[in-house]
Coordinates of C-alpha atoms (C1' of nucleotides) in Angstrom, one line a residue:
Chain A
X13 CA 14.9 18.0 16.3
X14 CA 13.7 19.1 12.8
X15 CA 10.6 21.5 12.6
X16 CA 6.5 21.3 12.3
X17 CA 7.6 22.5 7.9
X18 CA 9.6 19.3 7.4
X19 CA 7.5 16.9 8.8
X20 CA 4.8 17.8 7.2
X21 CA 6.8 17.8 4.0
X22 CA 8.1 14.5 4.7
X23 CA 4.8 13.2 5.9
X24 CA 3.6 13.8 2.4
X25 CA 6.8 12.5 0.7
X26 CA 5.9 9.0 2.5
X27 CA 2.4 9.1 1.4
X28 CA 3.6 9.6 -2.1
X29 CA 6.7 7.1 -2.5
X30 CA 3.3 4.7 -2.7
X31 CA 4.0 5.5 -7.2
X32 CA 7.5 4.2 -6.5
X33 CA 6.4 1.4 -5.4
X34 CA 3.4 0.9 -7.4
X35 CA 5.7 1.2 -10.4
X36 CA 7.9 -1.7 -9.2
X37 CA 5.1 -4.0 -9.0
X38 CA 4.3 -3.5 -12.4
X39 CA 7.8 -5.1 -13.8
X40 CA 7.0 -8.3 -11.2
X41 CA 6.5 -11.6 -12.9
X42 CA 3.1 -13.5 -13.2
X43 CA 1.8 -15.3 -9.6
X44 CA 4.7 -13.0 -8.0
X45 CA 3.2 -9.8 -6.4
X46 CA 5.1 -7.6 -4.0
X47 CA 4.0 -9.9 -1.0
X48 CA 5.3 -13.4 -2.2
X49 CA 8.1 -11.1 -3.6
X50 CA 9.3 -9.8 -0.2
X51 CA 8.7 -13.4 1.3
X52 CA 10.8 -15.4 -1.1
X53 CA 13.5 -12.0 -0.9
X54 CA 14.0 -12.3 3.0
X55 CA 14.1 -16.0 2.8
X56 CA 16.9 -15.7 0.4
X57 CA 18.8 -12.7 2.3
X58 CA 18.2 -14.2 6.7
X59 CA 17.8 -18.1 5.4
X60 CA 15.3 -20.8 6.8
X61 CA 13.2 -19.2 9.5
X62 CA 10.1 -19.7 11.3
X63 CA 6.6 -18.2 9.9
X64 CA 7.1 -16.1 13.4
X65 CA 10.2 -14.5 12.3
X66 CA 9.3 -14.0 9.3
X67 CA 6.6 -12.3 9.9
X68 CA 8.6 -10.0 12.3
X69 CA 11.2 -8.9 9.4
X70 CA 7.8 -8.2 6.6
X71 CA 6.5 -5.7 10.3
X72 CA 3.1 -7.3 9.1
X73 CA 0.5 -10.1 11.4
X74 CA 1.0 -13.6 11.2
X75 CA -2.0 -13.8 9.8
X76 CA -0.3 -11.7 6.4
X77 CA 2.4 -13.6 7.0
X78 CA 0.8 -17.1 6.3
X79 CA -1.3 -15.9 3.6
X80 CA 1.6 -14.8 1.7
X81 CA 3.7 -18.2 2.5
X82 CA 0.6 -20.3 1.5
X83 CA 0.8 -18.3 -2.5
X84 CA 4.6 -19.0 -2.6
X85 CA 4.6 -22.6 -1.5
X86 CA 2.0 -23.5 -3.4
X87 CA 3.9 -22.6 -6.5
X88 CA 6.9 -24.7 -5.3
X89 CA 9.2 -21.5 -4.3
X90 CA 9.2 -22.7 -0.6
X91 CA 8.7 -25.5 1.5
X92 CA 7.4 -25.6 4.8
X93 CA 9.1 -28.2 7.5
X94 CA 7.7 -29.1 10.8
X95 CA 10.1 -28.1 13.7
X96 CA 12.0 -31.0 15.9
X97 CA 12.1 -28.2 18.4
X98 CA 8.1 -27.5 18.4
X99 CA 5.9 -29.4 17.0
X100 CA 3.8 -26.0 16.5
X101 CA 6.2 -24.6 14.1
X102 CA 7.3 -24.9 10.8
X103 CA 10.2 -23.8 9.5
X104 CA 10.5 -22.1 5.8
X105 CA 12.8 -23.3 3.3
X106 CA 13.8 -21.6 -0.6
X107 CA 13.4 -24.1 -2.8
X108 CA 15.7 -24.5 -5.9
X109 CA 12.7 -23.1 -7.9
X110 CA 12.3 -20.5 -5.6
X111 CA 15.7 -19.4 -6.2
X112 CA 15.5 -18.8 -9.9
X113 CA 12.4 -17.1 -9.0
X114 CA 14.4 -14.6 -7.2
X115 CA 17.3 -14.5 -9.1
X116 CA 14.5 -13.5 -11.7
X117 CA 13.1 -10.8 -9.2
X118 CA 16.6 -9.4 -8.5
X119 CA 16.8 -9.2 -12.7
X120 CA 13.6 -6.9 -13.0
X121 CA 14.1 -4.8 -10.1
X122 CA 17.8 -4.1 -10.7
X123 CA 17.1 -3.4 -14.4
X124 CA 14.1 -1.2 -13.7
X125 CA 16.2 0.6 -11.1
X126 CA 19.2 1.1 -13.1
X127 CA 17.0 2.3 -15.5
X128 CA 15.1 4.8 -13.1
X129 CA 18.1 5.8 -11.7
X130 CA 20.5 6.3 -14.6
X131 CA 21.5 10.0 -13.4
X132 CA 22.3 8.9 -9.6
X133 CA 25.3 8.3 -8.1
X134 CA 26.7 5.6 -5.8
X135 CA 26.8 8.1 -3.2
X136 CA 23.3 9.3 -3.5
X137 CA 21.7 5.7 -3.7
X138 CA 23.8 4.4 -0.4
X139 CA 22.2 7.8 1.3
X140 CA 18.8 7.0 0.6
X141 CA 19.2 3.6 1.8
X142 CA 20.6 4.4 5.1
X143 CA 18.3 7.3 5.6
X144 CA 15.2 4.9 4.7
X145 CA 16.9 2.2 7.1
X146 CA 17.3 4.4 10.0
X147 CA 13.7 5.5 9.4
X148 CA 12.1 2.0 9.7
X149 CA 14.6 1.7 13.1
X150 CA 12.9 4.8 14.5
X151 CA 9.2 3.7 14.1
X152 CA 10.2 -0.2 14.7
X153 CA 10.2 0.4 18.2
X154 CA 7.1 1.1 19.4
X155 CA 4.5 -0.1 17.2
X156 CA 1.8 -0.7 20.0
X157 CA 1.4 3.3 20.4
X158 CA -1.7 3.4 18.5
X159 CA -3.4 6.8 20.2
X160 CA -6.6 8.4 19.0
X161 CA -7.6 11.9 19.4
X162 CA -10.9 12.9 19.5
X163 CA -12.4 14.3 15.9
X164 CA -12.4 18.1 15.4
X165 CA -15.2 18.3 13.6
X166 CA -18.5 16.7 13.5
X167 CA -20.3 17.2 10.1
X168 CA -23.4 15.3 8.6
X169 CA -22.1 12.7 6.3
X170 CA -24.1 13.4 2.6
X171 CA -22.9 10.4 0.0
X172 CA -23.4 12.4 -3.0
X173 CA -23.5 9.6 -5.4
X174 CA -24.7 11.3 -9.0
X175 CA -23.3 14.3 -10.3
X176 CA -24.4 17.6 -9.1
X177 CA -22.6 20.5 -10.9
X178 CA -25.0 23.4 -10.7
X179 CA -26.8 22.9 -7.8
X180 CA -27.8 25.5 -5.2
Chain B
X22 CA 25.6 4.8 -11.5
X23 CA 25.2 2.3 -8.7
X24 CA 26.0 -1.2 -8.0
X25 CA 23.4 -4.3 -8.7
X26 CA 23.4 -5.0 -4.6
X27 CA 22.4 -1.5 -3.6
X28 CA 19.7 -2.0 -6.1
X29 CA 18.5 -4.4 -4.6
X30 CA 18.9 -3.4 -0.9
X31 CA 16.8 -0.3 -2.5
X32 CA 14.2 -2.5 -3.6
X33 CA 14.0 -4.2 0.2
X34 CA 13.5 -0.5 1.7
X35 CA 10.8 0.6 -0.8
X36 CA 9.1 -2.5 0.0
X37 CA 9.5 -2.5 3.8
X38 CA 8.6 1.3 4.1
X39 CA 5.1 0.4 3.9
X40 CA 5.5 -0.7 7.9
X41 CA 6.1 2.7 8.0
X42 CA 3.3 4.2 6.4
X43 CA 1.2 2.1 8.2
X44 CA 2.1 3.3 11.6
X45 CA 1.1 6.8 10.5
X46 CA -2.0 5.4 9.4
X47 CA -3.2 4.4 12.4
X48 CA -2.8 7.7 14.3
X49 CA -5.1 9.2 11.3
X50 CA -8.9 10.7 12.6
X51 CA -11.7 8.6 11.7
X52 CA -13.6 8.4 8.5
X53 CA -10.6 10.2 7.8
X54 CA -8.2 7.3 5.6
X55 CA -4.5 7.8 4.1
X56 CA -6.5 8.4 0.8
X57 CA -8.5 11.2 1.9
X58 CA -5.6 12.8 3.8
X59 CA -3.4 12.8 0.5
X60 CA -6.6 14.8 -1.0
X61 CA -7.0 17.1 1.6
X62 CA -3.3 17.8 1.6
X63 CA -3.0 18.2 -2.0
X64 CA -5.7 20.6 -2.2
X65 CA -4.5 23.1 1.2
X66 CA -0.7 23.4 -0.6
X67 CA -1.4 23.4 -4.1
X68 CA -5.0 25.2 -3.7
X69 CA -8.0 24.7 -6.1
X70 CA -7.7 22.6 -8.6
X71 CA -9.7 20.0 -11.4
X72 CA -9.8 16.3 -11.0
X73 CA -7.3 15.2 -13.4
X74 CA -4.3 17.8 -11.7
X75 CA -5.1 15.9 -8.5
X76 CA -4.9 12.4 -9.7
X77 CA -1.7 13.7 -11.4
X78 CA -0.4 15.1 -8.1
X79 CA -1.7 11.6 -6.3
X80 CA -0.2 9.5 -9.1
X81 CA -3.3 7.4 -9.3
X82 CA -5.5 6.7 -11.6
X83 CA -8.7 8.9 -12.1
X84 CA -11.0 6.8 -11.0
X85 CA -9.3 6.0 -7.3
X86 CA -8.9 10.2 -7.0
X87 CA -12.9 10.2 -7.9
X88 CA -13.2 7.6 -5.0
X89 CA -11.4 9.9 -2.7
X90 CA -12.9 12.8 -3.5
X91 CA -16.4 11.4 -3.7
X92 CA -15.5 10.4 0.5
X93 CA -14.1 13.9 1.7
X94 CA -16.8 15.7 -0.5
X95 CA -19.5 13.6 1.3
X96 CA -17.8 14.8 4.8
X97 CA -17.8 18.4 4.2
X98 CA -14.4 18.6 3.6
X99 CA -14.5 19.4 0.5
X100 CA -16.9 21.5 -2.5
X101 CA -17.0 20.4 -5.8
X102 CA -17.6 23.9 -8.3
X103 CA -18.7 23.4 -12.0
X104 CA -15.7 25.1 -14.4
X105 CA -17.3 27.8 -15.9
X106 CA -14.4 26.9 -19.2
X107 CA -15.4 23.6 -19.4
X108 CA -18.2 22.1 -18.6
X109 CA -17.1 18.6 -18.0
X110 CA -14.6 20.0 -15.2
X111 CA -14.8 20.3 -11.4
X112 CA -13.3 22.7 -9.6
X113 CA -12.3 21.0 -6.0
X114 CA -12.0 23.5 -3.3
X115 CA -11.8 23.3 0.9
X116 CA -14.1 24.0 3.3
X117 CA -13.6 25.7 6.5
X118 CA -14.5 22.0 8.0
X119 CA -12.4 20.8 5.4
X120 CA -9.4 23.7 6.6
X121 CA -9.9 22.2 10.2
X122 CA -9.7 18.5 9.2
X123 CA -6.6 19.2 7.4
X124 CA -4.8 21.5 10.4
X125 CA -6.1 18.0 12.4
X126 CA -3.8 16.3 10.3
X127 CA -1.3 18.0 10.6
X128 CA -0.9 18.0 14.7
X129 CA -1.3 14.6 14.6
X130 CA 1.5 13.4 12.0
X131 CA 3.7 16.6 13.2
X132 CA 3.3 14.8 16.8
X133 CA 4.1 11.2 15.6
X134 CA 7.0 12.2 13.5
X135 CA 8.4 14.4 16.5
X136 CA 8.1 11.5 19.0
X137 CA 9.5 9.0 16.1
X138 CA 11.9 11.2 14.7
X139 CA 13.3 12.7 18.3
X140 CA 16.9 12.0 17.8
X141 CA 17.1 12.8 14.0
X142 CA 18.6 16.1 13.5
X143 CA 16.8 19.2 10.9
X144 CA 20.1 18.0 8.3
X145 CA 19.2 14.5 8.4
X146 CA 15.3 14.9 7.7
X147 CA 16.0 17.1 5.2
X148 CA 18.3 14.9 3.4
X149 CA 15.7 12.0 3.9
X150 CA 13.0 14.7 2.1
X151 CA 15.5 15.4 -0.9
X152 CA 16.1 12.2 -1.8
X153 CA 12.7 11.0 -1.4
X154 CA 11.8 14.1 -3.5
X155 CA 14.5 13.4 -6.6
X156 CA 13.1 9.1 -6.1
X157 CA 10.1 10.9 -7.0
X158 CA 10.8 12.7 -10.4
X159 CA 13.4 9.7 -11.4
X160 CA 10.3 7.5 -11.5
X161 CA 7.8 10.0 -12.3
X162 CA 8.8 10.3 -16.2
X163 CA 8.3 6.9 -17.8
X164 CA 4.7 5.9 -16.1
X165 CA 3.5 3.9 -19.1
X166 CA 6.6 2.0 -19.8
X167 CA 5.5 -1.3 -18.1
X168 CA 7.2 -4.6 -19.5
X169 CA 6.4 -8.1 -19.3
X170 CA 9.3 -10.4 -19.2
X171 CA 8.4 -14.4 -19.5
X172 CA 7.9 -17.1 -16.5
X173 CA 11.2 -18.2 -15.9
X174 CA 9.9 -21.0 -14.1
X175 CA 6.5 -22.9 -15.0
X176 CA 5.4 -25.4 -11.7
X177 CA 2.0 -26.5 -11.1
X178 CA -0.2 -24.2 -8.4
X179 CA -1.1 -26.5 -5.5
X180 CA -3.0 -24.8 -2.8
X181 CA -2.3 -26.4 0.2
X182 CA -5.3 -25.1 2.1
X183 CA -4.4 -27.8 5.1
X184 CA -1.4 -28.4 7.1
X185 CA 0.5 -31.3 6.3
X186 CA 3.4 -31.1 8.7
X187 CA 4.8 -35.1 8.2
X188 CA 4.1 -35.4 4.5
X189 CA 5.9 -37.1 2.1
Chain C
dT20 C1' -13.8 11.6 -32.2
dA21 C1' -11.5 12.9 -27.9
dT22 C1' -11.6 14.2 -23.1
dT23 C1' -13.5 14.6 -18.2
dG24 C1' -15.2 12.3 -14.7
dT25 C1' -18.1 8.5 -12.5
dT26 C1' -19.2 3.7 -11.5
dA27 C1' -18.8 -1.4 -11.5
dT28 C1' -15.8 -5.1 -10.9
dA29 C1' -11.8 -7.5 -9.4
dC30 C1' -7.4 -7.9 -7.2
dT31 C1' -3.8 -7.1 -3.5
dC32 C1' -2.6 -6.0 1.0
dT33 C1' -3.8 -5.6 5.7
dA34 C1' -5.8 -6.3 10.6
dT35 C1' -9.0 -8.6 13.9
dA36 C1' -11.1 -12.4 15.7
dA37 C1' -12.1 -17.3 16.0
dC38 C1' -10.1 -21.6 15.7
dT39 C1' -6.7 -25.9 16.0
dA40 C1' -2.7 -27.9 17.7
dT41 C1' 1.0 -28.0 20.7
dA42 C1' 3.9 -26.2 24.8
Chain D
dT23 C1' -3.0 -21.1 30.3
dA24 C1' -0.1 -19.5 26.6
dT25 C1' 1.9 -19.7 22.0
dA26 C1' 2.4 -20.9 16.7
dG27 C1' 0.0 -20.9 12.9
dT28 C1' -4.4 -21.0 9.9
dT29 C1' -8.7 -19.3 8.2
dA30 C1' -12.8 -16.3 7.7
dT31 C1' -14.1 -11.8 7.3
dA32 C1' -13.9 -6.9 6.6
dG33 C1' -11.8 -2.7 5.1
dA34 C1' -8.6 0.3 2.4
dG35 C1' -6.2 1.1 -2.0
dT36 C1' -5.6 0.4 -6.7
dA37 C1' -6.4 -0.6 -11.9
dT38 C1' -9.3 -1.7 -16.0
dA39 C1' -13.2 -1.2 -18.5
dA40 C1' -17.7 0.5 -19.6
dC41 C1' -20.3 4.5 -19.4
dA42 C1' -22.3 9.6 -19.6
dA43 C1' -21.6 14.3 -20.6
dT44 C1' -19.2 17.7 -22.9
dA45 C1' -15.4 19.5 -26.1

DNA sequence: TATTGTTATACTCTATAACTATA
DNA sequence: TATAGTTATAGAGTATAACAATA
């Protein structure tokens, strides 16, 4: 068990790897952003899959989920069969578009990569990985524990629109 | 320098840690958001500071850190000082409410990442940090060297809005 | 003219709830 | 009645551009 300092250190450390990944989306192509990106990534890395599972490996709603399938499969990445099994479902397919489109993502974000991370080693890069997977295992469990606490402090809220510098 | 499969394995992590973040977003006080947390956070370790250092130390843009501010400054979190050595400056600086929201904070993601993080020993968090520290500065450099690489593929948008399960 | 900060606007991502179709 | 998926709506986060005040 690791102490009050280091969680609160790596509290902050996840609030702020938001640049990293800010910075990736920059290098994505046109009609691609990080959503259809992660769709058409997990489509090519698990194979054909139902909207439920997919939504279960993205750890995002259904409701995301189809949202993010509608943008890809409108642009021909994917196509969306109905399922002999239930008629409800529809199972997700790459297209051969879709492939070059990720071959194309894997270009960018490998080159950006092995750009940002010139000065890293093999080792350092396979630690990160595991640490970050092992991370996503320990809060995949329970994802229904939403608790609230009640608030400490109970101050007038004063949208201060224009600027005020010297007042008072 | 690593291999073309970890980078992208790297890419899947950064992109799936978001499940993450969101968990930790949920146990957050109202009126109380991810983006005013960073503030309030920002300002108790690095102490008073000007606009620009904390949309540097956010890695946003200025006018997002203005947003955030403009929220915990409207709470009483937060005081906003002229800068007597330049006029155009503000000098952000916590309140005691703001001191209290902040220590609020801290219970609650030092309680989340306890329960989440129960089996992880003080070596492996640390690791976790040092990494996600050193991701950090490797992307931190080049912030304004954003590329554009052409549409490898070029297929006419059809928004499907309906289902058409037995098309075709 | 350049810089600090604010505001308007637009876009992405997300969750909740209501809805349709099927099991 | 329960489940798979879609859609509408709302909220948070971000970037760009236009703007005001000051350097």
């Amino acid at each position: 068990m690791a102490e009050q300092t280091q969680f609160e250190e790596l509290a902050r450390q996840l609030s702020a790897v938001g640049a990293v990944k800010r910075d990736m989306g920059r290098i994505l192509p046109p009609d691609c952003p990080a959503g259809s990106a992660a769709v058409l990534t997990l489509l090519g890395r698990h194979g054909d899959m139902r909207m439920s599972k997919l939504a279960e490996l993205l750890a995002v709603d259904m409701s995301v989920t189809s949202r993010h399938v509608a943008h890809v499969a409108a642009r021909g990445w994917i196509e969306r069969h109905p399922d002999p099994a239930d008629k409800r479902s529809r199972i997700l397919r790459l297209t051969p578009a879709g492939l070059e489109q990720l071959d194309e993502l894997s270009r960018r974000t490998t080159h950006l990569l092995a750009e940002r991370l010139a000065d890293w080693t093999d080792d350092e890069v396979a630690q990160l990985i595991r640490l970050m997977t092992r991370l996503r295992e320990s809060f995949g469990d329970c994802r229904s524990t939403a608790f609230r606490l009640p608030v400490p402090v109970t101050a007038p809220v004063v949208e201060e629109t224009t600027r005020t510098p010297a007042s008072t």
